[in-house]
PDB file of C-alpha atoms in Angstrom:
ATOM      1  CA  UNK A1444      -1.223 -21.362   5.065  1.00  0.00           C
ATOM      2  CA  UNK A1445      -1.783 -17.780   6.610  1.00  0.00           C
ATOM      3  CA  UNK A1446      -0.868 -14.750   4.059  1.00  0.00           C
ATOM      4  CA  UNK A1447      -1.445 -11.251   5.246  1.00  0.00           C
ATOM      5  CA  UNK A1448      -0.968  -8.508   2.941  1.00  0.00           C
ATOM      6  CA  UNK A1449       0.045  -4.896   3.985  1.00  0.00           C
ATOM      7  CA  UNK A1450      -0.471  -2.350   1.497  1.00  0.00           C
ATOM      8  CA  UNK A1451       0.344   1.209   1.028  1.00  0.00           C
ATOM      9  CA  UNK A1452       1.655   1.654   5.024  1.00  0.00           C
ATOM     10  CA  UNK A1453       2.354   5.503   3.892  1.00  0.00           C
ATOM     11  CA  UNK A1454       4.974   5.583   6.982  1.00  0.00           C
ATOM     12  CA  UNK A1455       1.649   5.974   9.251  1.00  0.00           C
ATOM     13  CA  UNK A1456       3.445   3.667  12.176  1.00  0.00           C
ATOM     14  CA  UNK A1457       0.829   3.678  14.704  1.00  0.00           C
ATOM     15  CA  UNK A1458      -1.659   1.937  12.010  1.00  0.00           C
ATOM     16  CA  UNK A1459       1.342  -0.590  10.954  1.00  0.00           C
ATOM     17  CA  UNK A1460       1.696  -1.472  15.517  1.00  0.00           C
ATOM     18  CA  UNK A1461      -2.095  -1.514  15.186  1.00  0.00           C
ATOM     19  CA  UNK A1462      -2.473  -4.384  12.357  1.00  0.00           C
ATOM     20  CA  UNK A1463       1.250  -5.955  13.349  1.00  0.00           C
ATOM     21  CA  UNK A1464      -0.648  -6.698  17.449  1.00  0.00           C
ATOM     22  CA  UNK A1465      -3.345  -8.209  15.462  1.00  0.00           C
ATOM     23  CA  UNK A1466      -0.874 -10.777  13.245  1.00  0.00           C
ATOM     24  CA  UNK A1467       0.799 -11.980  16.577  1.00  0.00           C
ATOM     25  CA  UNK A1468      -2.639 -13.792  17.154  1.00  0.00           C
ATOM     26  CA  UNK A1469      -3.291 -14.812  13.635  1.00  0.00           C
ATOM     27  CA  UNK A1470       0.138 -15.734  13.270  1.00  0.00           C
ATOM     28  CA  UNK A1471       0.564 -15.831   9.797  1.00  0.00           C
ATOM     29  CA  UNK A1472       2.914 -17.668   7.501  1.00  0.00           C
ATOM     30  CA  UNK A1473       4.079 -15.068   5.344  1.00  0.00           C
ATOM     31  CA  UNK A1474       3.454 -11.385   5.252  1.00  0.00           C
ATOM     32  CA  UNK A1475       3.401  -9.328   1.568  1.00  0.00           C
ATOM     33  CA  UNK A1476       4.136  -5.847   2.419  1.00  0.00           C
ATOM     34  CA  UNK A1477       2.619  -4.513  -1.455  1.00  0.00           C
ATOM     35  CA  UNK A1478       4.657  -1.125  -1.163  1.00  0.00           C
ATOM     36  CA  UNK A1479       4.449   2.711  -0.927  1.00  0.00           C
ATOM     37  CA  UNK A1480       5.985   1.829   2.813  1.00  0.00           C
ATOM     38  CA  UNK A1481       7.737   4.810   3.763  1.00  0.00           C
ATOM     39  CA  UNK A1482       6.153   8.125   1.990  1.00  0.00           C
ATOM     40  CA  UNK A1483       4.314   9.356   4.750  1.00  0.00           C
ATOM     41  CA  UNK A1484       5.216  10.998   8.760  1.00  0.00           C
ATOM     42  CA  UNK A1485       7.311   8.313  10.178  1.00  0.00           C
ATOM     43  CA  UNK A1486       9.398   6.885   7.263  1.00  0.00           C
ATOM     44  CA  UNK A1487      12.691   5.748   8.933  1.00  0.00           C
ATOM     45  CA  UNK A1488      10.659   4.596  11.828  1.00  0.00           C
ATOM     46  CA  UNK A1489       8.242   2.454   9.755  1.00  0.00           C
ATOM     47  CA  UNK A1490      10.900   0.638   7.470  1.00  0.00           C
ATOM     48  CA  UNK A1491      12.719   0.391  10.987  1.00  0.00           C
ATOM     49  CA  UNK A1492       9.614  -1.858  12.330  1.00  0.00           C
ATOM     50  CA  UNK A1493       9.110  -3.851   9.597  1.00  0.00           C
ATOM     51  CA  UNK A1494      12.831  -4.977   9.143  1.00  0.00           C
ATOM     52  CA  UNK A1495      13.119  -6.229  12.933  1.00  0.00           C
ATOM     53  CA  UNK A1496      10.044  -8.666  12.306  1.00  0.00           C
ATOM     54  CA  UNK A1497      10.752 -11.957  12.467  1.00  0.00           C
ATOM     55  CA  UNK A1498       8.517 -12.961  10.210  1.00  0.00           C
ATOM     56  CA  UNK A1499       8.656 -13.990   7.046  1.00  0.00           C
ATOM     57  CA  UNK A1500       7.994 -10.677   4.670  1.00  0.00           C
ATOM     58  CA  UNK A1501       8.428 -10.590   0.817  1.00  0.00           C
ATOM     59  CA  UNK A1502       8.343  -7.097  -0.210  1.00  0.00           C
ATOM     60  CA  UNK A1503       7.259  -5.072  -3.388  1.00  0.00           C
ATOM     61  CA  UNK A1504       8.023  -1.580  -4.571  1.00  0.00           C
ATOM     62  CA  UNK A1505       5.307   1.088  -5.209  1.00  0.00           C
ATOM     63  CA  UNK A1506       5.544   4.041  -6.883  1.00  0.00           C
ATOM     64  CA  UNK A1507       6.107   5.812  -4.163  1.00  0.00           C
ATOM     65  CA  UNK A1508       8.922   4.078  -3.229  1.00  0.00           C
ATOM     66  CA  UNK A1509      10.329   4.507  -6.374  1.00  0.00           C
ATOM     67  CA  UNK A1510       9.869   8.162  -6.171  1.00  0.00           C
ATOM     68  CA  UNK A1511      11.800   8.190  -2.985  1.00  0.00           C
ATOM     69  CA  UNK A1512      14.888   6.470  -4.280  1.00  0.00           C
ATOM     70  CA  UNK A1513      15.114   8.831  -6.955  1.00  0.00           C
ATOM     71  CA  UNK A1514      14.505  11.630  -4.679  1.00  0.00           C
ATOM     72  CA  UNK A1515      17.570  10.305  -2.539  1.00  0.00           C
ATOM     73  CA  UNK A1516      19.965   9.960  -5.996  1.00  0.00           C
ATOM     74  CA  UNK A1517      18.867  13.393  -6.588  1.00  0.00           C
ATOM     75  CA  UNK A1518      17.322  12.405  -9.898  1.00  0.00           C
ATOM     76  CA  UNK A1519      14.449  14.786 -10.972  1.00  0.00           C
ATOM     77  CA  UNK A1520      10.741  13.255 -10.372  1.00  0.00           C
ATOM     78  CA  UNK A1521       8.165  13.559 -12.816  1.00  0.00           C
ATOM     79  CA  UNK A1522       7.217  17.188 -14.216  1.00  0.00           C
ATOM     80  CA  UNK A1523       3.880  16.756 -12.951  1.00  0.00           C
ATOM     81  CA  UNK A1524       4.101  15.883  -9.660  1.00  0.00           C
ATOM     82  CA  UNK A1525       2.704  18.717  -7.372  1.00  0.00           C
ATOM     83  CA  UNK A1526       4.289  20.616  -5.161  1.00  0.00           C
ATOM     84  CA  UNK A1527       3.227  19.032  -2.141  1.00  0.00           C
ATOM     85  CA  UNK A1528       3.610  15.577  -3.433  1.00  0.00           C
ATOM     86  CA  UNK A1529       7.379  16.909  -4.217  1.00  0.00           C
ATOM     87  CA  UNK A1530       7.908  18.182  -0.857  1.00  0.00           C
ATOM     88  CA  UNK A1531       6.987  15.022   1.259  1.00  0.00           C
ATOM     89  CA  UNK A1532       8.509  12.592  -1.310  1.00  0.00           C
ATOM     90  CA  UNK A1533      11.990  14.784  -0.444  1.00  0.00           C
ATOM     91  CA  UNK A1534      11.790  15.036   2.866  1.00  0.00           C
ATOM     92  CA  UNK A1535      11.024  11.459   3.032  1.00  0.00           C
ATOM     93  CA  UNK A1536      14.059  10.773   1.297  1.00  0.00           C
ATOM     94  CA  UNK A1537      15.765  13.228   3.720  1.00  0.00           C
ATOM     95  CA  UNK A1538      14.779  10.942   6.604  1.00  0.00           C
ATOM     96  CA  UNK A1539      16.339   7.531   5.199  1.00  0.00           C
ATOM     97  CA  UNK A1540      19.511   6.176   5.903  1.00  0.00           C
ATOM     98  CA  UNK A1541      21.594   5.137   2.849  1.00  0.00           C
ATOM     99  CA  UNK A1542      20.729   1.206   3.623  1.00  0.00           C
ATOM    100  CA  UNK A1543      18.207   2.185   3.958  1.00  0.00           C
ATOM    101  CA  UNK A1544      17.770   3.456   0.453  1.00  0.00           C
ATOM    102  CA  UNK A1545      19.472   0.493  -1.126  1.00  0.00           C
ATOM    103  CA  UNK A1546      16.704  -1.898   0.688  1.00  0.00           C
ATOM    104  CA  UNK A1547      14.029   0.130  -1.191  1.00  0.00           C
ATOM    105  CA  UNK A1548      16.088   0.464  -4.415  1.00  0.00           C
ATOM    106  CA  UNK A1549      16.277  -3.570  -4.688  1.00  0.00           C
ATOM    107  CA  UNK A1550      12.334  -4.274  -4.299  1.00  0.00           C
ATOM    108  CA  UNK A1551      10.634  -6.342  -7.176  1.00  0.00           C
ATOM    109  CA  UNK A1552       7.987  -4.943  -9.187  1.00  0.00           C
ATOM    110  CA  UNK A1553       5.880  -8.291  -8.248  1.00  0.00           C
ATOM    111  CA  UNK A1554       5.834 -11.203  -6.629  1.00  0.00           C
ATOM    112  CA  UNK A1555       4.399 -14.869  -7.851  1.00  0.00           C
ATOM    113  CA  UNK A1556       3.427 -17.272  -4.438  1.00  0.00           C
ATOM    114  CA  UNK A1557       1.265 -20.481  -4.555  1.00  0.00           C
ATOM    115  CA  UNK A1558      -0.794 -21.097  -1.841  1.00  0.00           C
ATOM    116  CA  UNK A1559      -1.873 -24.339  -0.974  1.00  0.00           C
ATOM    117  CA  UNK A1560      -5.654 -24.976  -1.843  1.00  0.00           C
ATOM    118  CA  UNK A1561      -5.838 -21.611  -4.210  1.00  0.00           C
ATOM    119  CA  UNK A1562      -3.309 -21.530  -6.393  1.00  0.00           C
ATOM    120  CA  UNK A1563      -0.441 -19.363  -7.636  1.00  0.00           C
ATOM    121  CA  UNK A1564      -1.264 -15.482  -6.355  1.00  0.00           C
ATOM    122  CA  UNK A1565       0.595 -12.388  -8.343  1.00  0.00           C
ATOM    123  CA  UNK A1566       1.157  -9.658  -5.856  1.00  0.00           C
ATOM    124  CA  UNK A1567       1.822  -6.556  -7.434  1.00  0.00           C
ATOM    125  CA  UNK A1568       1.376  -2.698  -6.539  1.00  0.00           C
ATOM    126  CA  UNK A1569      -0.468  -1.290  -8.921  1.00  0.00           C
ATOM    127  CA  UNK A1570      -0.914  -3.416 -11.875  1.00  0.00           C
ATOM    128  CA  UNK A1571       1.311  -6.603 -13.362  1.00  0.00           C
ATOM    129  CA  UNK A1572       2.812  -3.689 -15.693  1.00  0.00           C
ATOM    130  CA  UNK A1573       2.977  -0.373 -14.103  1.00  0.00           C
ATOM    131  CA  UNK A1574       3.333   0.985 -10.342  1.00  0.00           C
ATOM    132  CA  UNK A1575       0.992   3.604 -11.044  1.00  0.00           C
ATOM    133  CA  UNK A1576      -1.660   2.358 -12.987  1.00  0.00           C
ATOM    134  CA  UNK A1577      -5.040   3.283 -11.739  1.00  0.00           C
ATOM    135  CA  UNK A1578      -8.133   1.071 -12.337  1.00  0.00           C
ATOM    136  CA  UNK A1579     -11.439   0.745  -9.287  1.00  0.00           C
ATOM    137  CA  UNK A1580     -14.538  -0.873  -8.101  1.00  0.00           C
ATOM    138  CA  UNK A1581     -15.942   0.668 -11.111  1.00  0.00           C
ATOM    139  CA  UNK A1582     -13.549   0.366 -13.721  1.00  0.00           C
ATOM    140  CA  UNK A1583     -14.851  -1.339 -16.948  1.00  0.00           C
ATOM    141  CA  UNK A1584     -14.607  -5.049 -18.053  1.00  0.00           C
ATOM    142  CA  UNK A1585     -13.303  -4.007 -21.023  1.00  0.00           C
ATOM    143  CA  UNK A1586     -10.036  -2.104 -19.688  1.00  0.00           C
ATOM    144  CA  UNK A1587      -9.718  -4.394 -17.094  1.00  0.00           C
ATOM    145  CA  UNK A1588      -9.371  -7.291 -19.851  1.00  0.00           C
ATOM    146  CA  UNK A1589      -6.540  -4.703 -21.347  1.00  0.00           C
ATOM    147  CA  UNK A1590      -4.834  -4.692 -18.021  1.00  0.00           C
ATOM    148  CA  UNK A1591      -4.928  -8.168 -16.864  1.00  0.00           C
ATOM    149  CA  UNK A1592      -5.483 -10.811 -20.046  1.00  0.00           C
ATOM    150  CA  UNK A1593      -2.173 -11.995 -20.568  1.00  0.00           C
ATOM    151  CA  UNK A1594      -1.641 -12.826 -16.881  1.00  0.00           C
ATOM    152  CA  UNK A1595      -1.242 -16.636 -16.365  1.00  0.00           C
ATOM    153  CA  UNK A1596      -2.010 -16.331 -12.148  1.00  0.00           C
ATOM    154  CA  UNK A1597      -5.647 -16.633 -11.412  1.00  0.00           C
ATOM    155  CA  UNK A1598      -5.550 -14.563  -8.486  1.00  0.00           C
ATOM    156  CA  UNK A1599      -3.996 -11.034  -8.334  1.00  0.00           C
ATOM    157  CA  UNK A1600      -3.562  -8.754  -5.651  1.00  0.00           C
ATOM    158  CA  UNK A1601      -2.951  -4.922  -5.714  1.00  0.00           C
ATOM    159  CA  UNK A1602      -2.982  -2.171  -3.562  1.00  0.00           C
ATOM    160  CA  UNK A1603      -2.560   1.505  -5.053  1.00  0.00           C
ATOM    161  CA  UNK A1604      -5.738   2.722  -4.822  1.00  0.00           C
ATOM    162  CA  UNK A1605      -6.487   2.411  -0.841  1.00  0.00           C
ATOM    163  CA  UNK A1606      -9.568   0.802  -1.598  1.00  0.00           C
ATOM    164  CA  UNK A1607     -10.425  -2.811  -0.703  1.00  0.00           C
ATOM    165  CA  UNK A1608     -12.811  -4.012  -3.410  1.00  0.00           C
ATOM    166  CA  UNK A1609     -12.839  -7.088  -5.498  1.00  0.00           C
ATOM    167  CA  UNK A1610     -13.233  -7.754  -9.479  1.00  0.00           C
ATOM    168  CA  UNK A1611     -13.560 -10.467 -11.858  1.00  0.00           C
ATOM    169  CA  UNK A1612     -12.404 -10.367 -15.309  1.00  0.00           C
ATOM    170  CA  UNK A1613     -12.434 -13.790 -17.167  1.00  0.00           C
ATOM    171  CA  UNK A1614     -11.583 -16.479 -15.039  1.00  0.00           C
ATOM    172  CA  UNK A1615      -9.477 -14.125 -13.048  1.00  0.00           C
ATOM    173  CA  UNK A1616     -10.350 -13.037  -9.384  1.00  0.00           C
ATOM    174  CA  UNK A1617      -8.441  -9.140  -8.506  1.00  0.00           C
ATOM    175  CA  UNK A1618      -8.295  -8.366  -4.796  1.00  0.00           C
ATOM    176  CA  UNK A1619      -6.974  -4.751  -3.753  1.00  0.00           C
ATOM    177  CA  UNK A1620      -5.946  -5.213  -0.045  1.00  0.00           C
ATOM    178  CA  UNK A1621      -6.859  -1.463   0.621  1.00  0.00           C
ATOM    179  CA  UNK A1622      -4.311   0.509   2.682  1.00  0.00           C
ATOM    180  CA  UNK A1623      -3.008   0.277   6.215  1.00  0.00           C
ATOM    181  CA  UNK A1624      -2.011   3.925   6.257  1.00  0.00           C
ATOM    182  CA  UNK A1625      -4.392   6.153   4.078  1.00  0.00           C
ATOM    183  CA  UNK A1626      -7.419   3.982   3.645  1.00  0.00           C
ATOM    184  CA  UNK A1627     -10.262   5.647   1.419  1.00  0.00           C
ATOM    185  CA  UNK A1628     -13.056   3.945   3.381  1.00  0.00           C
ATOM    186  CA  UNK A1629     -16.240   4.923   5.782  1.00  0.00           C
ATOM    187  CA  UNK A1630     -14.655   5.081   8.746  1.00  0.00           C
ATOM    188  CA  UNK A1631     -11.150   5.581  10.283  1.00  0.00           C
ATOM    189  CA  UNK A1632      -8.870   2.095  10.497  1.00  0.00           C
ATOM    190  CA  UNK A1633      -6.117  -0.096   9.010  1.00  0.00           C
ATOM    191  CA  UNK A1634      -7.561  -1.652   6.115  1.00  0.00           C
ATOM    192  CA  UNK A1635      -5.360  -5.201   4.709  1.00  0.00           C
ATOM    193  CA  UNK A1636      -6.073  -8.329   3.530  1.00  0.00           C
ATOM    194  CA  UNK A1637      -5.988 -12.069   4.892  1.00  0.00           C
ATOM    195  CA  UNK A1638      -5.231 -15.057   2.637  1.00  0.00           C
ATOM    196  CA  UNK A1639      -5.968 -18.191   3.687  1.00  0.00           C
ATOM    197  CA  UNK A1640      -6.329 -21.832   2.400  1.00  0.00           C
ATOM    198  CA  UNK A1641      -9.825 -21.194   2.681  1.00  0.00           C
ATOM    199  CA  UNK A1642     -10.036 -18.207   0.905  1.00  0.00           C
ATOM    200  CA  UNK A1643      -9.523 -14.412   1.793  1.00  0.00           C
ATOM    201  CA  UNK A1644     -10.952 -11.983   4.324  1.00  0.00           C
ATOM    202  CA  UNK A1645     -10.781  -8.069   3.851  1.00  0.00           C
ATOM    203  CA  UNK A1646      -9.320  -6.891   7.591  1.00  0.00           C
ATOM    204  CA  UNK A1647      -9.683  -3.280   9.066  1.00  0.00           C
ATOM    205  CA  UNK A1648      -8.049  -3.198  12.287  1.00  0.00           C
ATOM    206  CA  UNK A1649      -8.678  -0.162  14.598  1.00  0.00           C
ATOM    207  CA  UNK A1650      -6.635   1.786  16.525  1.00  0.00           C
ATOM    208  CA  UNK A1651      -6.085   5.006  19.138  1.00  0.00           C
ATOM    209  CA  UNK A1652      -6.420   7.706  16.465  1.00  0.00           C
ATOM    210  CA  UNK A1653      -5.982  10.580  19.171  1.00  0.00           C
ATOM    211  CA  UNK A1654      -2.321   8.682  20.565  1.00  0.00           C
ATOM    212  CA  UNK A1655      -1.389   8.184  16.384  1.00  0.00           C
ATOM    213  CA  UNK A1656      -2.170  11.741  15.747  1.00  0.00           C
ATOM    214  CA  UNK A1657       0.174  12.990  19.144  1.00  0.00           C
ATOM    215  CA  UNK A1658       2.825  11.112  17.769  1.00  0.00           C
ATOM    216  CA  UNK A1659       2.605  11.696  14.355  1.00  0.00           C
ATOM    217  CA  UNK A1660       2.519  15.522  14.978  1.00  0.00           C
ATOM    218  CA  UNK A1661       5.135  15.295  17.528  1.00  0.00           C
ATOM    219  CA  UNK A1662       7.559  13.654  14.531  1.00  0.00           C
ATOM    220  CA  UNK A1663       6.801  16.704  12.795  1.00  0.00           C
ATOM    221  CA  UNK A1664       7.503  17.150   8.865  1.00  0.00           C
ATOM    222  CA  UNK A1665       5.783  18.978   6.382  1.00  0.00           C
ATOM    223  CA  UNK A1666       2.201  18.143   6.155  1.00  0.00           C
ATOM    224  CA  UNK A1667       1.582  16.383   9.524  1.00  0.00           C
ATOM    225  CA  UNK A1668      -1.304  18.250  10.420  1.00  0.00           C
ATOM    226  CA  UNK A1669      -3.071  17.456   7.127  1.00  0.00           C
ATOM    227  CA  UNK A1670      -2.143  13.986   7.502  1.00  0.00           C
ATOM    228  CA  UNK A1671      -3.790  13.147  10.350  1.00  0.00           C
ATOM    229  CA  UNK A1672      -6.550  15.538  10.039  1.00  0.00           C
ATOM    230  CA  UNK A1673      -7.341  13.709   6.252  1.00  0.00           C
ATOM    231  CA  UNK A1674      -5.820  10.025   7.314  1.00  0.00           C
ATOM    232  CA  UNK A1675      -6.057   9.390  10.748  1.00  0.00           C
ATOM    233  CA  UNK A1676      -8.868  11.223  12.243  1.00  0.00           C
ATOM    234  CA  UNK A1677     -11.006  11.676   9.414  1.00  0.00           C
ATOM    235  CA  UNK A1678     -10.419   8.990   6.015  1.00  0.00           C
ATOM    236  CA  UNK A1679     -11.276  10.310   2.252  1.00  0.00           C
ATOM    237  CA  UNK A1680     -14.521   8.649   1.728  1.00  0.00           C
ATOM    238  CA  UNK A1681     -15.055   5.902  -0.613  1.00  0.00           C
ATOM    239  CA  UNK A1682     -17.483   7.260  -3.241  1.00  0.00           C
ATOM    240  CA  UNK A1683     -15.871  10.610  -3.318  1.00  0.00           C
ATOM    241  CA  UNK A1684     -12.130   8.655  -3.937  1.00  0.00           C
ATOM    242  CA  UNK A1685     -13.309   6.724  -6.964  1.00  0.00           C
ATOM    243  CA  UNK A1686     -14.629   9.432  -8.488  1.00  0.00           C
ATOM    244  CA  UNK A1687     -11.472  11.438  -8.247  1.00  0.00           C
ATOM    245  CA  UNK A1688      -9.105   8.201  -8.750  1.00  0.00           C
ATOM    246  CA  UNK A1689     -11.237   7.506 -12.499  1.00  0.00           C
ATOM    247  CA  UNK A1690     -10.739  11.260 -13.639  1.00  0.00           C
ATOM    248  CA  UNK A1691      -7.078  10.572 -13.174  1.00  0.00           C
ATOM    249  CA  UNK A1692      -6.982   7.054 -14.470  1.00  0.00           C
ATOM    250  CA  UNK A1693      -8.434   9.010 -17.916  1.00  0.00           C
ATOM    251  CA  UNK A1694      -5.493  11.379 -17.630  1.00  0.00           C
ATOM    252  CA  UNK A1695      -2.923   8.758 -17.447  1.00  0.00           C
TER     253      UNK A1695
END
């Protein structure tokens, strides 16, 4: 059995055509698309693509996801949110058609699968309890324990973050499949992860950065510029991102 699983696509299409050209030679069973799908340049376009797959696809909803539907309901987001973070998530919201709203609306929070050879795999955005929870490569045993203890699955994968890493806590194996859209890594790419009966693979699949960035900006929306000079052309580098993500996982 052949799981690949699509974090945090951030409505960046050209790195979701990028990683979906590579599938059509894996050909996997089952794809896990581990939310925060559409808050980014090309929402409509992305939920678009990943609806006419004929694939198999379970689906979870992110926070940002969340966000969106309420943004749509016109129900106020959180106080703290900034304004740029306000802007997108409404003009994201903006861009979707009421269906699809209601697709996003319906997501689970998490998913349980077993694959054959592993075991049963929790897929969940964040953590097993929150969409928003922030923990990383560096996080401590001991709040990691908090987080994950009273999980039965062995195996859990997250996104969130858009860092691939791996943790133990226990007898427990955590696997963050990174992002396909605003990866926090050393280089520009389409980070997601590959589950196999043999075990897992972290995947970064490349793609025309210059052609995403033309079409991105050529979508236009607020903050195209800065998305593809920060997540396309350029990515937030990884030691830089953890140190900003553990200041705000003490905040939360």
């Amino acid at each position: 059995m052949k799981v690949a699983a699509l974090y945090d696509i951030h409505g960046n299409l050209p790195a979701l055509n990028a990683v979906l050209n590579e599938l059509k030679k894996i050909q996997p069973d089952l794809i896990v698309v581990g939310g925060d799908i559409v808050s980014g340049p090309m929402p409509r376009q992305t939920l678009e693509r990943l609806i006419q797959l004929e694939y198999q696809i379970h689906y979870i909803r992110g926070n940002c996801d969340r966000e969106v539907v309420m943004a749509f309901d016109n129900i106020p987001l959180r106080s703290d949110m900034s304004a740029k973070g306000s802007e997108l998530t409404h003009w994201v919201a903006d861009q979707l058609t009421h269906s699809q709203r209601d697709f996003l609306s319906t997501l689970p929070e998490h998913i349980k699968i077993y694959i054959d050879g592993l075991g049963d795999f929790l897929f969940c955005h964040a953590t097993p309890s929150s969409d928003e929870e922030i923990f990383t490569p560096i996080t401590s045993q001991e709040r990691l324990r908090n987080l994950f203890n009273n999980i039965e699955s062995e195996i859990i994968v997250c996104g969130h973050t858009h860092i691939q890493f791996k943790k133990h806590v226990g007898s427990k194996h955590i696997l963050n499949a990174g992002s396909v859209g605003m990866p926090f890594a050393d280089s520009p790419g389409a980070d997601w992860l590959l589950i196999t009966s043999d075990g897992y693979e972290f995947k970064r699949t490349m793609y025309d950065t210059q052609a995403a960035s033309q079409l991105i900006r050529a979508n236009g929306g607020p903050q195209a510029d800065e998305f593809v000079e920060k997540n396309v052309l350029t990515v937030p580098p990884i030691n830089k991102s953890i140190e900003m993500l553990e200041l705000m996982a003490k905040n939360q």
